[in-house]
Each structure stands twice: as C-alpha cells, then as structure tokens.
C-alpha cells in the first residue's frame, strides 16, 4: 500500500490508469484497465459465489427453508446482490460509504465470532477428530482470501479524499 501511495505522490495521479498513462503512455493505461477489469470481475464472481453459498446454508440450517426454492437459487441471489451493490459503485465520494462500512465490519466481526465459537464447540464435542476436510464449503476459502486484498483497489480514492 505504501508503494501505491508513493507512486501516486510521485506521478501526481490519483487513479491506477492515470499512473499507468504517466509512466508507460497509452499502452500502460490500457494494460492497467484490462488488468483491473479482469481482477475486479474475478472478485465480483467470488463475492457472488460466497453470498450464494452462505445464503443457502443460512436458509437451510437457520431458517429451516428448502434450499431448492427459487428465492435461494444462484441466479436470484446474484441478481439481488447486484441490484443492492451496483448503486454503490456509482458514488464519487467514499465518505458516503462510512455507515455501510461500519455495518460490514460489525457483520464480519459477528460472523468471525460465530465461526470461532462453533468451531470450539465442535472441537470439544468431537475430541480427537480432525475438523478439516475438503468439501464444497472449503472451496469458498480462496474467494474470501481474494476479498481480503480488495482494499488495494480503494487505496487511491481513499488517499485522494484525505
């Protein structure tokens, strides 16, 4: 992150394509745009996969719903996620996202504590049994790890607002 901010300071640009343009001309600008598009598309797909999987698990286990209903289909859940998040991409100022960012941090803390608590209960109940297994749910781990690094894309807008 420090390197990104340093590049921003040295070039006087506040966007990744602007830095690519300043350093490498139009080819750098295009390369950065294509890379950002591919990376952000991959991140968006990962988010949709995780949300679809988690909504089906929550509906099945917590709400006792049938996971095969249309409301929990991948297409429907993906459409709802896109409809709720797309307007947020149109904002020009990140300061308006402060309430939703705070809510996201609280939700993440809640889910983390819930997962740690349930893992501890499983470990106590099944002493000596390994709790790690390759299942469909563990395939969501790479998506979560990728999302952990999404802040790199937002560092320039955050730096520009400071």
CSV table of C-alpha atoms in Angstrom, one decimal:
chain,number,residue,atom,x,y,z
A,1,UNK,CA,0.0,0.0,0.0
A,2,UNK,CA,2.9,2.4,0.7
A,3,UNK,CA,4.3,1.8,-2.7
A,4,UNK,CA,0.9,2.6,-4.3
A,5,UNK,CA,0.6,5.8,-2.4
A,6,UNK,CA,4.3,6.7,-3.2
A,7,UNK,CA,3.5,6.2,-6.9
A,8,UNK,CA,0.5,8.4,-6.5
A,9,UNK,CA,2.6,11.2,-4.9
A,10,UNK,CA,5.4,10.9,-7.5
A,11,UNK,CA,3.2,10.9,-10.6
A,12,UNK,CA,0.6,13.4,-9.3
A,13,UNK,CA,-2.1,11.0,-10.4
A,14,UNK,CA,-4.9,9.6,-8.3
A,15,UNK,CA,-6.0,6.6,-10.3
A,16,UNK,CA,-4.3,3.4,-11.4
A,17,UNK,CA,-5.0,4.1,-15.1
A,18,UNK,CA,-3.6,7.6,-14.6
A,19,UNK,CA,-0.4,6.2,-13.1
A,20,UNK,CA,-0.1,3.7,-16.0
A,21,UNK,CA,-0.6,6.5,-18.5
A,22,UNK,CA,2.0,8.8,-16.8
A,23,UNK,CA,4.6,6.0,-16.6
A,24,UNK,CA,4.1,4.0,-19.8
A,25,UNK,CA,1.9,6.0,-22.1
A,26,UNK,CA,-1.3,4.8,-23.7
A,27,UNK,CA,-0.2,1.1,-23.6
A,28,UNK,CA,0.3,1.3,-19.9
A,29,UNK,CA,-3.1,2.9,-19.5
A,30,UNK,CA,-4.7,0.1,-21.5
A,31,UNK,CA,-2.8,-2.6,-19.7
A,32,UNK,CA,-3.8,-1.3,-16.3
A,33,UNK,CA,-7.5,-1.0,-17.4
A,34,UNK,CA,-7.5,-4.6,-18.7
A,35,UNK,CA,-5.8,-5.9,-15.5
A,36,UNK,CA,-8.2,-4.0,-13.2
A,37,UNK,CA,-11.2,-5.2,-15.2
A,38,UNK,CA,-10.1,-8.9,-15.0
A,39,UNK,CA,-9.2,-8.7,-11.3
A,40,UNK,CA,-12.4,-6.9,-10.3
A,41,UNK,CA,-14.5,-9.3,-12.4
A,42,UNK,CA,-12.9,-12.2,-10.6
A,43,UNK,CA,-13.5,-10.6,-7.2
A,44,UNK,CA,-17.2,-9.9,-8.1
A,45,UNK,CA,-17.7,-13.5,-9.1
A,46,UNK,CA,-16.0,-14.7,-5.9
A,47,UNK,CA,-18.4,-12.5,-3.9
A,48,UNK,CA,-21.4,-13.8,-5.7
A,49,UNK,CA,-20.3,-17.4,-5.1
A,50,UNK,CA,-19.7,-16.8,-1.4
A,51,UNK,CA,-23.0,-15.0,-0.9
A,52,UNK,CA,-25.0,-17.7,-2.8
A,53,UNK,CA,-23.4,-20.5,-0.8
A,54,UNK,CA,-23.8,-18.7,2.6
A,55,UNK,CA,-27.4,-17.7,1.8
A,56,UNK,CA,-28.3,-21.3,1.0
A,57,UNK,CA,-26.6,-22.6,4.2
A,58,UNK,CA,-28.2,-20.0,6.4
A,59,UNK,CA,-31.7,-20.6,4.9
A,60,UNK,CA,-31.3,-24.3,5.2
A,61,UNK,CA,-29.8,-24.5,8.7
A,62,UNK,CA,-31.1,-21.4,10.5
A,63,UNK,CA,-34.4,-20.6,8.8
A,64,UNK,CA,-35.2,-24.2,8.1
A,65,UNK,CA,-36.1,-23.4,4.4
A,66,UNK,CA,-35.8,-25.7,1.5
A,67,UNK,CA,-32.5,-24.8,-0.2
A,68,UNK,CA,-34.0,-25.7,-3.6
A,69,UNK,CA,-36.5,-22.8,-3.7
A,70,UNK,CA,-36.2,-20.2,-6.4
A,71,UNK,CA,-35.5,-17.5,-3.7
A,72,UNK,CA,-32.3,-19.3,-2.9
A,73,UNK,CA,-31.2,-20.1,-6.5
A,74,UNK,CA,-27.9,-18.8,-7.6
A,75,UNK,CA,-29.5,-16.6,-10.2
A,76,UNK,CA,-31.9,-14.9,-7.9
A,77,UNK,CA,-29.4,-14.3,-5.1
A,78,UNK,CA,-26.9,-13.0,-7.6
A,79,UNK,CA,-29.5,-10.6,-9.1
A,80,UNK,CA,-30.4,-9.3,-5.6
A,81,UNK,CA,-26.7,-8.8,-4.7
A,82,UNK,CA,-26.0,-6.9,-8.0
A,83,UNK,CA,-29.1,-4.7,-7.5
A,84,UNK,CA,-28.1,-3.8,-4.0
A,85,UNK,CA,-24.4,-3.2,-4.7
A,86,UNK,CA,-24.3,-1.7,-8.1
A,87,UNK,CA,-25.6,1.8,-7.0
A,88,UNK,CA,-22.6,1.9,-4.5
A,89,UNK,CA,-20.2,1.7,-7.5
A,90,UNK,CA,-21.6,4.9,-8.9
A,91,UNK,CA,-20.6,7.1,-5.9
A,92,UNK,CA,-17.9,9.6,-6.5
A,93,UNK,CA,-17.0,10.0,-2.8
A,94,UNK,CA,-16.2,7.2,-0.5
A,95,UNK,CA,-17.3,9.2,2.6
A,96,UNK,CA,-20.9,8.2,1.9
A,97,UNK,CA,-20.0,4.6,2.4
A,98,UNK,CA,-19.0,5.1,6.0
A,99,UNK,CA,-22.2,3.8,7.5
A,100,UNK,CA,-22.2,0.7,5.3
A,101,UNK,CA,-18.5,0.1,6.0
A,102,UNK,CA,-19.2,0.2,9.7
A,103,UNK,CA,-22.1,-2.2,9.3
A,104,UNK,CA,-19.8,-4.5,7.2
A,105,UNK,CA,-17.1,-4.5,9.9
A,106,UNK,CA,-19.7,-5.3,12.6
A,107,UNK,CA,-21.1,-8.1,10.5
A,108,UNK,CA,-17.7,-9.5,9.8
A,109,UNK,CA,-16.9,-9.5,13.5
A,110,UNK,CA,-20.2,-11.2,14.3
A,111,UNK,CA,-19.6,-13.9,11.7
A,112,UNK,CA,-16.0,-14.4,12.8
A,113,UNK,CA,-17.0,-14.8,16.4
A,114,UNK,CA,-19.8,-17.2,15.4
A,115,UNK,CA,-17.5,-19.3,13.4
A,116,UNK,CA,-14.8,-19.4,16.1
A,117,UNK,CA,-17.5,-20.3,18.7
A,118,UNK,CA,-19.0,-23.1,16.6
A,119,UNK,CA,-15.5,-24.5,15.8
A,120,UNK,CA,-14.7,-24.5,19.5
A,121,UNK,CA,-17.9,-26.3,20.3
A,122,UNK,CA,-17.2,-28.9,17.5
A,123,UNK,CA,-13.7,-29.5,18.8
A,124,UNK,CA,-15.0,-30.0,22.4
A,125,UNK,CA,-17.8,-32.4,21.2
A,126,UNK,CA,-15.6,-34.4,18.9
A,127,UNK,CA,-12.3,-34.6,20.8
A,128,UNK,CA,-9.6,-36.1,18.7
A,129,UNK,CA,-11.5,-35.9,15.4
A,130,UNK,CA,-9.9,-33.7,12.7
A,131,UNK,CA,-12.3,-30.9,11.7
A,132,UNK,CA,-10.6,-30.0,8.4
A,133,UNK,CA,-11.9,-31.7,5.3
A,134,UNK,CA,-12.0,-30.8,1.6
A,135,UNK,CA,-15.7,-30.0,1.0
A,136,UNK,CA,-17.6,-27.7,-1.3
A,137,UNK,CA,-17.7,-25.1,1.6
A,138,UNK,CA,-13.9,-25.1,1.9
A,139,UNK,CA,-13.7,-24.1,-1.8
A,140,UNK,CA,-15.0,-20.7,-0.7
A,141,UNK,CA,-11.8,-20.0,1.2
A,142,UNK,CA,-9.9,-18.7,-1.8
A,143,UNK,CA,-12.7,-16.3,-2.5
A,144,UNK,CA,-12.5,-14.9,1.0
A,145,UNK,CA,-8.8,-14.6,0.8
A,146,UNK,CA,-9.0,-12.7,-2.5
A,147,UNK,CA,-11.6,-10.4,-1.0
A,148,UNK,CA,-9.2,-9.6,1.9
A,149,UNK,CA,-7.0,-7.8,-0.6
A,150,UNK,CA,-9.7,-5.7,-2.2
A,151,UNK,CA,-8.5,-2.7,-0.2
A,152,UNK,CA,-5.6,-2.3,-2.7
A,153,UNK,CA,-8.1,-1.1,-5.3
A,154,UNK,CA,-9.5,1.5,-3.0
A,155,UNK,CA,-6.3,3.0,-1.6
A,156,UNK,CA,-6.0,5.7,-4.3
A,157,UNK,CA,-9.6,7.1,-3.8
A,158,UNK,CA,-9.1,7.0,0.0
A,159,UNK,CA,-5.7,8.8,-0.4
A,160,UNK,CA,-7.3,11.3,-2.7
A,161,UNK,CA,-10.0,12.1,-0.2
A,162,UNK,CA,-7.5,12.6,2.6
